[in-house]
XYZ file of C-alpha atoms in Angstrom:
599
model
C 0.000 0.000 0.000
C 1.517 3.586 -0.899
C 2.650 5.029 2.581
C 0.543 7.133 4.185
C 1.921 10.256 6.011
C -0.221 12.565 8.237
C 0.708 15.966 7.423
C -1.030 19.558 8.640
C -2.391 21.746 5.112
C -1.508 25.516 4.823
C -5.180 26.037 6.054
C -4.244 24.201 8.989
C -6.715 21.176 8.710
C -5.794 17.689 8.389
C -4.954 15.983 5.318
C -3.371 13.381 4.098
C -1.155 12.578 1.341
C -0.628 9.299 -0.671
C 2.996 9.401 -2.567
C 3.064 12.956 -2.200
C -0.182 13.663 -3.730
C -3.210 15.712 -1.445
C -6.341 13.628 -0.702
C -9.255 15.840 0.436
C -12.981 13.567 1.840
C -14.117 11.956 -1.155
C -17.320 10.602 0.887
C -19.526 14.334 0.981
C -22.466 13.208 -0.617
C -22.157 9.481 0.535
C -25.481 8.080 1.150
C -25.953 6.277 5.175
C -25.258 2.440 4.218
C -25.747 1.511 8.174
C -26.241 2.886 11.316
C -27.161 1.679 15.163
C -28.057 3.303 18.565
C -24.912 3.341 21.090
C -24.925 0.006 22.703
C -26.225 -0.921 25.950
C -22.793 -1.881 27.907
C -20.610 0.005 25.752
C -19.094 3.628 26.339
C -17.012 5.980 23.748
C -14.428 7.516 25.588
C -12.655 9.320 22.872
C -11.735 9.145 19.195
C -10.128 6.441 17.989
C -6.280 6.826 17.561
C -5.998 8.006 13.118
C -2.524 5.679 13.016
C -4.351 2.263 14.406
C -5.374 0.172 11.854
C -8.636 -1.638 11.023
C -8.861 -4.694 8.698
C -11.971 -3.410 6.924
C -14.665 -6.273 5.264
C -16.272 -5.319 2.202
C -19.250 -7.616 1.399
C -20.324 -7.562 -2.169
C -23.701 -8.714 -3.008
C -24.247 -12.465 -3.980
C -26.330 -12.233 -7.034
C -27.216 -16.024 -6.938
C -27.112 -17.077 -3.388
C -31.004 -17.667 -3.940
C -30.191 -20.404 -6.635
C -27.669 -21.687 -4.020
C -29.843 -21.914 -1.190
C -32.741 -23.765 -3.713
C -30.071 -26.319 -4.466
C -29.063 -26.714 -0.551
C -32.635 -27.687 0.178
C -32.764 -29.508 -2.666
C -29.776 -31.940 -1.554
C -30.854 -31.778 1.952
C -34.087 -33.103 1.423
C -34.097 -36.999 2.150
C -37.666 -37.262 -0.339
C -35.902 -35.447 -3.208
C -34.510 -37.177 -6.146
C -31.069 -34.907 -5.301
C -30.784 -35.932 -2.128
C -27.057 -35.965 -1.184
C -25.609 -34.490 -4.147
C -23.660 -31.692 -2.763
C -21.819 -29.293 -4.752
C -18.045 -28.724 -5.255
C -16.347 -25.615 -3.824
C -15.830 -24.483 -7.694
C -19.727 -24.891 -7.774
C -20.546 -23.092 -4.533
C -17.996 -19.975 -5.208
C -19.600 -19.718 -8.873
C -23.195 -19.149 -7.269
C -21.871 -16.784 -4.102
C -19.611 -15.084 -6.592
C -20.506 -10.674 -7.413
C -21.101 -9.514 -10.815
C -18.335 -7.830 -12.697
C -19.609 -4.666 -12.301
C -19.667 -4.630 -8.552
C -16.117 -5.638 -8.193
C -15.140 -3.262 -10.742
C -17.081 -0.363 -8.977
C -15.688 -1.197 -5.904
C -12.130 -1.719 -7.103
C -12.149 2.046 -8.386
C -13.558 3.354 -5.500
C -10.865 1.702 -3.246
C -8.152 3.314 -5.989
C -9.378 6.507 -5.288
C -8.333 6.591 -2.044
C -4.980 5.179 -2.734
C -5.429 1.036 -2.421
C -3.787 -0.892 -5.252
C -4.657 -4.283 -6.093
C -1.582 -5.066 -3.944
C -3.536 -4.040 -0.930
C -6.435 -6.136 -1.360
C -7.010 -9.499 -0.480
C -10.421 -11.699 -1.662
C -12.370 -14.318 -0.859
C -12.089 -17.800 -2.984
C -15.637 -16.304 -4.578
C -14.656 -12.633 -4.536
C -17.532 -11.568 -2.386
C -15.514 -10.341 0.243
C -12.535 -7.597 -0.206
C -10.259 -7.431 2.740
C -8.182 -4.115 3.267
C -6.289 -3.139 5.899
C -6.139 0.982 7.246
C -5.219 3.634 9.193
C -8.562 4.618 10.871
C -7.877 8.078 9.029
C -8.512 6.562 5.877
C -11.352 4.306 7.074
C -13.142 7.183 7.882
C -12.842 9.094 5.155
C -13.571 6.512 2.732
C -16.680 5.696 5.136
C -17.718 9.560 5.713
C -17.201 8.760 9.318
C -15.392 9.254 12.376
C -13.940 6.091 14.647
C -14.243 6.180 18.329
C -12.621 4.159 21.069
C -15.651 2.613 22.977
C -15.331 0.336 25.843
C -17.359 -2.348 27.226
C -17.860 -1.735 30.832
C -18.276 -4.748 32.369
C -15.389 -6.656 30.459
C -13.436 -3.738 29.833
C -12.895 -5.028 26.361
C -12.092 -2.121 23.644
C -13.026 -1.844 20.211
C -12.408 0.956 17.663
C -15.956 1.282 16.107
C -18.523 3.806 14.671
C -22.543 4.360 15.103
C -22.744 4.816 11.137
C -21.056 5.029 8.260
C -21.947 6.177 4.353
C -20.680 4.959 0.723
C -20.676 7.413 -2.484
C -24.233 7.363 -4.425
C -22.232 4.972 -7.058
C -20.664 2.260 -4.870
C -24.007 1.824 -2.316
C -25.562 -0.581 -4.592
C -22.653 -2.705 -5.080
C -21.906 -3.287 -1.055
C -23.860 -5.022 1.489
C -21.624 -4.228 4.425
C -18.525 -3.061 5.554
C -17.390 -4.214 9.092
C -15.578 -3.393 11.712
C -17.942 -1.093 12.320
C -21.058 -0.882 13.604
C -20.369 -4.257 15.148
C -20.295 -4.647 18.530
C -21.063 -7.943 19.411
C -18.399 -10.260 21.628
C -17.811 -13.462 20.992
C -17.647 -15.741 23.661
C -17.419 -19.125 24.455
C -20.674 -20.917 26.689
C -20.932 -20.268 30.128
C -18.930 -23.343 30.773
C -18.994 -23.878 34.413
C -16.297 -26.119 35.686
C -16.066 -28.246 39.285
C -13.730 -30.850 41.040
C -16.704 -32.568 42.568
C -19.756 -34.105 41.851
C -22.884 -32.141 41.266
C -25.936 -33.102 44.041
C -28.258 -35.119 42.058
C -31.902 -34.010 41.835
C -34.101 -35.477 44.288
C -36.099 -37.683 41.986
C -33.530 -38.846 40.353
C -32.352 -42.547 40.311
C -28.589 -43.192 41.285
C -29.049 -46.089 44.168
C -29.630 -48.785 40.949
C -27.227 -50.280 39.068
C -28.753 -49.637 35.970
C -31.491 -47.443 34.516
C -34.114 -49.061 32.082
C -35.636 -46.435 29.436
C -38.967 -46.745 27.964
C -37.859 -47.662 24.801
C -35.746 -50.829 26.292
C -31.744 -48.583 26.574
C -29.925 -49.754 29.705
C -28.076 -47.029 31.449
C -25.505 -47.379 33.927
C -27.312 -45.432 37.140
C -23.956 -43.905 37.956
C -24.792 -41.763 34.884
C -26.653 -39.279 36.266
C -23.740 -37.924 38.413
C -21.129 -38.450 36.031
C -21.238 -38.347 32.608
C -18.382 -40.211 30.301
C -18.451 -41.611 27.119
C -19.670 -44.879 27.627
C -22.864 -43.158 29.491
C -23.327 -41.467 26.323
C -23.025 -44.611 23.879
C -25.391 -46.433 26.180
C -27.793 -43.499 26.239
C -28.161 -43.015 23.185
C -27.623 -46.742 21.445
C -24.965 -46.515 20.074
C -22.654 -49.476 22.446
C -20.802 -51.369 19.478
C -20.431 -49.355 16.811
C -16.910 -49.400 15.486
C -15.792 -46.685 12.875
C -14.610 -47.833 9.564
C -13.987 -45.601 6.845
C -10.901 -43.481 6.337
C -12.816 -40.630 4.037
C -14.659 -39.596 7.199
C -13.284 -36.634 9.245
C -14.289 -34.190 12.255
C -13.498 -30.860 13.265
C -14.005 -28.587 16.405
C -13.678 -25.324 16.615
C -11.716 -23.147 18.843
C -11.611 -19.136 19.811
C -10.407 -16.688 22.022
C -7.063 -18.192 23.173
C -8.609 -21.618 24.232
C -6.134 -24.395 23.665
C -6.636 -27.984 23.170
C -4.008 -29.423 25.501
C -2.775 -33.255 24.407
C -1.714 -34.352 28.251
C -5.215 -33.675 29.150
C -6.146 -35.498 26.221
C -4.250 -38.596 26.769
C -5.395 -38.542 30.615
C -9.070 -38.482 29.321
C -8.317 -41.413 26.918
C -6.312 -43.757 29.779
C -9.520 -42.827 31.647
C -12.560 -43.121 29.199
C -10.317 -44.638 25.959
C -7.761 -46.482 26.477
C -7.670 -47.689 22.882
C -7.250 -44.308 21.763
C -3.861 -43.905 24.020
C -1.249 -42.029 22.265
C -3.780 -40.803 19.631
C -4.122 -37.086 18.849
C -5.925 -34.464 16.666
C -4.297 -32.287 13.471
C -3.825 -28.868 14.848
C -4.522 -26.155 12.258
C -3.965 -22.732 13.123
C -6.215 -19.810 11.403
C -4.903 -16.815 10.842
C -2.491 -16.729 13.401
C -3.971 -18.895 16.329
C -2.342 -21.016 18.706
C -2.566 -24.337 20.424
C -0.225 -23.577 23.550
C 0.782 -26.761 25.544
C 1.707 -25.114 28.430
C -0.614 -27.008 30.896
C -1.779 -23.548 32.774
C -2.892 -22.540 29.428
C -5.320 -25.307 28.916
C -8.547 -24.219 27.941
C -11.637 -25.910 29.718
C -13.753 -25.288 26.200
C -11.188 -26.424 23.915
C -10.482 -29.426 26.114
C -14.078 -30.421 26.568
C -14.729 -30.200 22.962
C -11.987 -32.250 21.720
C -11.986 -34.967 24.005
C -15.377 -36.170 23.966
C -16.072 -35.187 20.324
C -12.812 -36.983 19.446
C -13.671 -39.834 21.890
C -16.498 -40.506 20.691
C -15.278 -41.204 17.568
C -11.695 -42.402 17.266
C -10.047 -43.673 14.655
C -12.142 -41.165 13.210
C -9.259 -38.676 11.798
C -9.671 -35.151 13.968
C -8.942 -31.659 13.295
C -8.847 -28.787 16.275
C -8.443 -25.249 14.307
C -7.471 -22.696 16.574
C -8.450 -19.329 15.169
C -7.268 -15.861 16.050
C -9.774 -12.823 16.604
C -10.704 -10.119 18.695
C -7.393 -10.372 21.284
C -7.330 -7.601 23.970
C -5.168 -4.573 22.263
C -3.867 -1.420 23.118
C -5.405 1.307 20.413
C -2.538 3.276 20.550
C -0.070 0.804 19.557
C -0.849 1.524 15.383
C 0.639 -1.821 14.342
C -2.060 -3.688 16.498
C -5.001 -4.297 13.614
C -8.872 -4.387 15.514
C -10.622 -6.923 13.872
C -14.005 -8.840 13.065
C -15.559 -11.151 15.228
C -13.708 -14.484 14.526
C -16.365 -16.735 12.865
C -15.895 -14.726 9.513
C -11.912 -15.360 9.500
C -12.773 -18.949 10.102
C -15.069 -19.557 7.243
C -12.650 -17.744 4.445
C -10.127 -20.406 5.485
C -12.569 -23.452 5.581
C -14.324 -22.582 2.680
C -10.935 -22.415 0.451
C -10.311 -26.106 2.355
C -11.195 -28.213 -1.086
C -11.784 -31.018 1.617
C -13.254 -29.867 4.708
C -14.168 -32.310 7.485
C -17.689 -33.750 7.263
C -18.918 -33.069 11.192
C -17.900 -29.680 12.493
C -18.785 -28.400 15.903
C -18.722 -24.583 17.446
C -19.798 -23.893 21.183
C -19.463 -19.829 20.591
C -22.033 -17.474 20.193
C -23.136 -13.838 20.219
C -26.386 -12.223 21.515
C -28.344 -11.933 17.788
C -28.984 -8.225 18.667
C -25.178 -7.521 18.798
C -24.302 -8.941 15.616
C -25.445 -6.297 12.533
C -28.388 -8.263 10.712
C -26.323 -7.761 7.475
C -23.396 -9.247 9.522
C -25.537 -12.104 10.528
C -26.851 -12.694 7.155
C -23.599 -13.129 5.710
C -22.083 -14.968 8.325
C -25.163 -17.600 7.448
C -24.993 -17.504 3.930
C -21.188 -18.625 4.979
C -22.574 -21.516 6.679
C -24.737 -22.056 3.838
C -22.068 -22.859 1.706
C -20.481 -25.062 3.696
C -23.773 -27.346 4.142
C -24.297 -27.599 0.167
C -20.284 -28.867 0.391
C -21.716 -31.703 2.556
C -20.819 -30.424 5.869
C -22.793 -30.997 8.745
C -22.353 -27.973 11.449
C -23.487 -28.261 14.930
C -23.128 -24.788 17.152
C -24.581 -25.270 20.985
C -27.563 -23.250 21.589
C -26.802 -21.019 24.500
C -26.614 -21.378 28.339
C -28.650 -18.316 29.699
C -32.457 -19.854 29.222
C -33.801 -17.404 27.071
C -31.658 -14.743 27.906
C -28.561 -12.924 27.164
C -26.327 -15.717 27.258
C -25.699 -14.866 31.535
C -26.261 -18.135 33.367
C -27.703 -16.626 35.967
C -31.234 -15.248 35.332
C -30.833 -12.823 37.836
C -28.153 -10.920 35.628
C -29.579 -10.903 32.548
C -30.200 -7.908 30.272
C -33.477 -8.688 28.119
C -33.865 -5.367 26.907
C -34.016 -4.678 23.094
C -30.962 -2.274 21.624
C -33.612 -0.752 18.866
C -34.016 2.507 21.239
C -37.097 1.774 22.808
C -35.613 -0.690 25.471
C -38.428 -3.137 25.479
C -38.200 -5.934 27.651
C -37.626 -8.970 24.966
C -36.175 -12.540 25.088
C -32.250 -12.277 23.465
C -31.213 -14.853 21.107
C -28.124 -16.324 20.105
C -26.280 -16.121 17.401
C -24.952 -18.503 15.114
C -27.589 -20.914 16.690
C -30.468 -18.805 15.302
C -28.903 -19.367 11.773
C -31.302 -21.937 9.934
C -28.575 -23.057 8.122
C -26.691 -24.720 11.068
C -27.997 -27.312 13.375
C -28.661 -25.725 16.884
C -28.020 -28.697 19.914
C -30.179 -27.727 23.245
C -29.286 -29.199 26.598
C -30.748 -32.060 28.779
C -29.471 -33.522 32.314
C -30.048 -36.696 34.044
C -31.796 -39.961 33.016
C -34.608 -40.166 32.042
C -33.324 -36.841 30.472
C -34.978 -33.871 30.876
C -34.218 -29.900 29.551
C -31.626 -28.427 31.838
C -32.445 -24.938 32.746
C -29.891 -23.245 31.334
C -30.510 -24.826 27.530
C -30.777 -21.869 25.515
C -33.477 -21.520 23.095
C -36.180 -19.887 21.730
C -37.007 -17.502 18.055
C -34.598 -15.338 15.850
C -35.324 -11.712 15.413
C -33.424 -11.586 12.413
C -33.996 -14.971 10.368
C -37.797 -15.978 8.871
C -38.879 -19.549 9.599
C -37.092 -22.303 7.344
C -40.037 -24.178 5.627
C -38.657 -27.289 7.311
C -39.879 -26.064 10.988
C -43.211 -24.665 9.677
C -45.506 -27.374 11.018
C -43.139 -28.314 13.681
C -43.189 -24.731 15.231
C -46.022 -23.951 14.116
C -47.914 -27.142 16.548
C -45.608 -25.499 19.297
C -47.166 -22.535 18.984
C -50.388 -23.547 18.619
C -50.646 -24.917 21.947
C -48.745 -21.755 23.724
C -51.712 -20.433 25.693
C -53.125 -16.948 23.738
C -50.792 -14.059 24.610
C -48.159 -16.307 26.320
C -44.773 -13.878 26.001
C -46.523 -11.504 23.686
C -44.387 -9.262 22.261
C -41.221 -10.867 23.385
C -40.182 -13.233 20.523
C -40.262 -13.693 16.713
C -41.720 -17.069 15.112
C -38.020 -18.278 13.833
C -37.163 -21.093 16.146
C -34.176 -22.786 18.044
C -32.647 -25.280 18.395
C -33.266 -27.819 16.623
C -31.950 -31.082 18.946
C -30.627 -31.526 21.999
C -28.299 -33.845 24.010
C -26.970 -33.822 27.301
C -25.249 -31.057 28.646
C -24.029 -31.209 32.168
C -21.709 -33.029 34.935
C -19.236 -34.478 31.712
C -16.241 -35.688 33.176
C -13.210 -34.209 31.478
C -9.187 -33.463 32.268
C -8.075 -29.905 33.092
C -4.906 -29.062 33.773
C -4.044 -32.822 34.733
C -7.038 -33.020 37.002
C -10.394 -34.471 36.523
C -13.877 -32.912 36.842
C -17.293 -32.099 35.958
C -18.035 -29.404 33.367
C -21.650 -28.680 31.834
C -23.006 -26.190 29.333
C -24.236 -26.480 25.818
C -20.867 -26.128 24.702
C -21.039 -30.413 26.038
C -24.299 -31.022 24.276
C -22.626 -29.309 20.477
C -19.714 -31.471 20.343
C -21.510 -34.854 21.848
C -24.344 -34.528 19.585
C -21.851 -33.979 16.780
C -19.633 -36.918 17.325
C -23.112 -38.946 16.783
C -23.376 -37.299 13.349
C -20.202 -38.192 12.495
C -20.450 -42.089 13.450
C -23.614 -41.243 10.622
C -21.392 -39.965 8.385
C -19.331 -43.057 8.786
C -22.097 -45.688 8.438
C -22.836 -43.703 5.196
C -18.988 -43.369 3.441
C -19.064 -46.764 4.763
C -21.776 -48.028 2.377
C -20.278 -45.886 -0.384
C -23.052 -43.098 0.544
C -22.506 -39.223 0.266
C -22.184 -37.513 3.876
C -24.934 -35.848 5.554
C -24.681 -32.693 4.808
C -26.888 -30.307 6.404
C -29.327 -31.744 8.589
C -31.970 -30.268 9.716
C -34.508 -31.205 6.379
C -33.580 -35.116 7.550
C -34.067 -34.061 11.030
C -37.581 -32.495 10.971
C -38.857 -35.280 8.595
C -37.383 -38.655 7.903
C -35.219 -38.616 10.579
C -37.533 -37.444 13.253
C -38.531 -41.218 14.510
C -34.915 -41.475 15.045
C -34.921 -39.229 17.996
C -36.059 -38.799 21.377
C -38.526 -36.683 22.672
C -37.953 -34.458 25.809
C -41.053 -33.702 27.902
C -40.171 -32.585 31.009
C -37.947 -28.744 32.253
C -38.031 -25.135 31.097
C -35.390 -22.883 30.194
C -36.251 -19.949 32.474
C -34.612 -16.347 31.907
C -35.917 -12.332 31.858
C -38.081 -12.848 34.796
C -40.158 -15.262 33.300
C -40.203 -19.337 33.593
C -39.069 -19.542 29.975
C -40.452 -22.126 27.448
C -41.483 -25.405 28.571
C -40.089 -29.187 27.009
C -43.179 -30.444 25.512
C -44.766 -33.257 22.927
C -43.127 -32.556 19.867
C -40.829 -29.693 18.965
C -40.087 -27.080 21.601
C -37.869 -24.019 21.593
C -35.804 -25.641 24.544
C -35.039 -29.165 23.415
C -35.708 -29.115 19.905
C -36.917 -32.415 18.541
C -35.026 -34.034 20.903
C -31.831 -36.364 21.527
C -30.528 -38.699 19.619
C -31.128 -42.398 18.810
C -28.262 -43.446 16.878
C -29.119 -46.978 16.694
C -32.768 -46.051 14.783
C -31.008 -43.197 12.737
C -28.283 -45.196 11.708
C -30.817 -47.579 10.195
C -32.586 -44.061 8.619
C -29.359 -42.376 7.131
C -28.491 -46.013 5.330
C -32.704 -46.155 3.529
């Protein structure tokens, strides 16, 4: 990029020159492309330093993500002739790719204000442009000014703005630009981690040997205090099954700085997998993350992921990809670049993976109301993409109830961010995406919805056609005026499995951890024993699931009856017959589903 150099006019304002050259605001009769109220939580304490530099976003439209989407339901859809038939990553980019015109309008636009082709990097597709800049020339090309705002009760920073405007001829051709008006923060489930057992509700059976379901499963009693892999496999039928086929592969996710650490690993395998000794997972780092092993640095997410998603399924190759985003910075450092939420970074580098794993889980989320809906959007579309490549995605649904994502109800914020401060149930995002599969929580056996399961309808996404009657019977039997006002008919999540009192290794101890963030990665190494029965039989992968889910596969599940998910002052949503925004359709029956994925 030609160097940039501050410099004071004769007139005494402030300019800047590119290779010696004046540049005066070419933005004056930009048009607003996005704006939001200030924050709740969030406090600008002054402007934002003009040397520090943003990595700026540029989201071009996606002419023919409508034919992309047709063709994902299409090849989701167990009753359709297309069923598994995914498409290539040559196929996918062609339909998410921008017309001509946009990139060219955008590529002169970005020239005028000094960016070479040299100082632009693009998505496989080209619907993203990547650029980083002084803040000085993010807000003039933006016809904005950057402030530093902090979050008050983190104290996290972020250099942001409440609105910014493109020129009359580029607004058409851009969706978004962000960092901007984003201020969401990613964070991993309320995890909540102990060294001793968890008191057992009072009706609940651990004097017995063994537990005897309805539907004939033997459980080992000593279950409902302590949950290891073998509970799950007995659970949820799947004692026996041996993976087989080499093609099959599964991926967690990892953010913030939490590391997957292998001594903890091979402690949880001597323990719960002893055939799996001396086994690991490929580490892949994402734009810059780590995988410390420094045993103080273990993460309790990353290592609760990994080893029961990965012990559920060895041989099964595994994949941990640690991914960079949103560290703690100093804004007046200028070579320190403030940067998007990390699920963005993430899917430019999977989506150029020609051979992604098949079964990917993510126990991170946002409050929906954070996230810009454009944001959202094309953080889903993202998603999208990845499920008509014949990946399966699991993200946890949330641990607050139906509240802000705080565990504890008597902390939680339910007030809208739209001005008018209404008191309104928060969802999460990526669970609310209906292009992901969304895993609720249960506890004990029989299982039941644990309180915190998060759950409940999207403000920003309309109801898939694959949860109309589903949802719709929900709400049908929702007595009239039941939470008016506080939700939207767009529904999560979609299944559940348990999510409390799993046994893991921490920092070369055992103990009990719970949290959706269990449920995402347990219900996903289930999918990806699927996935194996399927490459087995010389049968596409999965895919995205929820069209098998809500029809086909629906007898294949088990429905939860019993617990709420309280949060805002209210009791929440109840488990009920049939769908229910706090245990979806239910947990899994791998035995029965097996048998479904292989019709």
């Amino acid at each position: 990029m030609a160097y940039l150099v501050l410099h004071f006019c004769i007139t005494i304002t402030l300019c800047l020159t590119v290779g010696g050259s004046l540049l005066r605001p070419k933005n004056s009769t930009g048009i607003v492309k996005e704006s939001v109220l200030p924050p709740p939580g969030w406090v600008r304490s002054r402007d934002a330093p003009l040397d520090h530099i943003l990595e700026l976003r540029i989201g071009l439209p996606q002419l023919n993500f409508h034919i992309l989407e047709q063709h994902l339901y299409e090849i989701s859809d167990p009753e359709h002739e297309r069923y598994g038939m995914h498409l290539s990553k040559e196929e996918v980019e062609e339909l998410v790719a921008p017309s001509e015109e946009s990139i060219n309008v955008v590529d002169k636009w970005l020239a005028s204000h000094g960016l070479t082709q040299h100082d632009v990097s693009r998505s496989p597709a080209k619907d993203w442009v990547i650029v980083k800049v002084p803040v000085g020339v993010a807000g003039e090309m933006l016809g904005t000014s950057f402030g530093l705002w902090t979050h008050k009760a983190s104290g996290q920073t972020a250099v942001r703005t409440l609105k910014y405007s493109l020129p009359v001829d580029v607004h058409g051709h851009v969706e978004l630009v962000q960092p901007t008006t984003m201020f969401s923060r990613t964070t991993g489930q309320k995890t909540t981690f102990r060294w001793s057992n968890q008191q057992a509700h009072e009706d609940v059976d651990t004097e017995s040997s063994q537990i005897t379901l309805p539907n004939g499963i033997m459980v080992d009693a000593s279950c409902n205090q302590t949950v290891t892999i073998n509970c799950l496999k007995q659970l949820y039928n799947a004692v026996g099954f041996a993976p087989k086929s080499k093609q099959n592969k599964i991926g967690i996710t990892g953010y913030l700085g939490q590391f997957a650490n292998i001594a903890d690993l091979q402690l949880f395998y001597a323990d719960q997998r002893p055939d799996a000794l001396n086994s690991s997972f490929q580490f892949i780092s994402v734009n810059g993350g780590q995988n410390s092993q420094n045993i103080s640095q273990a993460g309790g997410e990353a290592n609760l992921d990994t080893q029961f998603a990965f012990g559920l399924t060895f041989p099964t190759p595994a994949t941990f990809y640690s991914t960079a985003g949103m560290p703690p910075f100093t804004p007046d450092i200028g070579t320190t670049t403030d940067s998007n939420e990390p699920y963005t970074t993430w899917l430019d580098f999977i989506l150029s993976h020609p051979n992604p794993p098949q079964t990917i889980s993510t126990s991170y989320a946002d409050d929906e109301q954070t996230v810009p809906e454009t944001f959202a959007r094309r953080a889903c579309s993202g998603f999208a993409q990845l499920g008509a490549r014949g990946v399966s995605l699991m993200f946890s649904s949330g641990d607050g109830g139906v509240g802000d994502g705080d565990p504890d109800p008597a902390t939680q914020q339910c007030f809208s961010n739209d001005g008018r401060n209404a008191t309104r149930f928060i969802p999460g995002f990526p669970a609310s995406c209906p292009f992901v599969t969304a895993v609720g929580g249960t506890i004990f056996i029989p299982e039941r919805a644990v309180s915190f399961s998060g759950g409940g309808f999207s403000n920003f996404f309309a109801r898939p056609q694959y949860q109309d009657q589903a949802v719709q019977t929900f709400l049908r039997s929702l007595p009239k005026g039941t939470y008016a006002g506080l939700f939207n008919p767009s529904a999560f999540p979609d299944v559940s499995a348990l999510a409390d009192n799993f046994k893991i290794f921490f920092r070369g101890r055992s103990g009990l951890i719970g949290g959706t963030s269990a449920a995402s990665p347990a219900f996903a190494g289930f999918v990806s024993l699927l996935n194996d029965a399927r490459l087995s039989r010389g049968l596409p992968p999965l895919g995205f699931l929820n069209p098998f889910l809500y029809s086909r596969g629906l007898t294949g599940l088990t429905d939860i009856t019993v617990g709420s998910n309280p949060g805002c002052g209210t009791p929440g949503f109840n488990a009920t017959k049939g769908w229910d925004p706090v245990t979806g359709l239910g947990t899994p029956n791998f035995g029965k589903l097996k048998e479904l994925v292989l019709l």
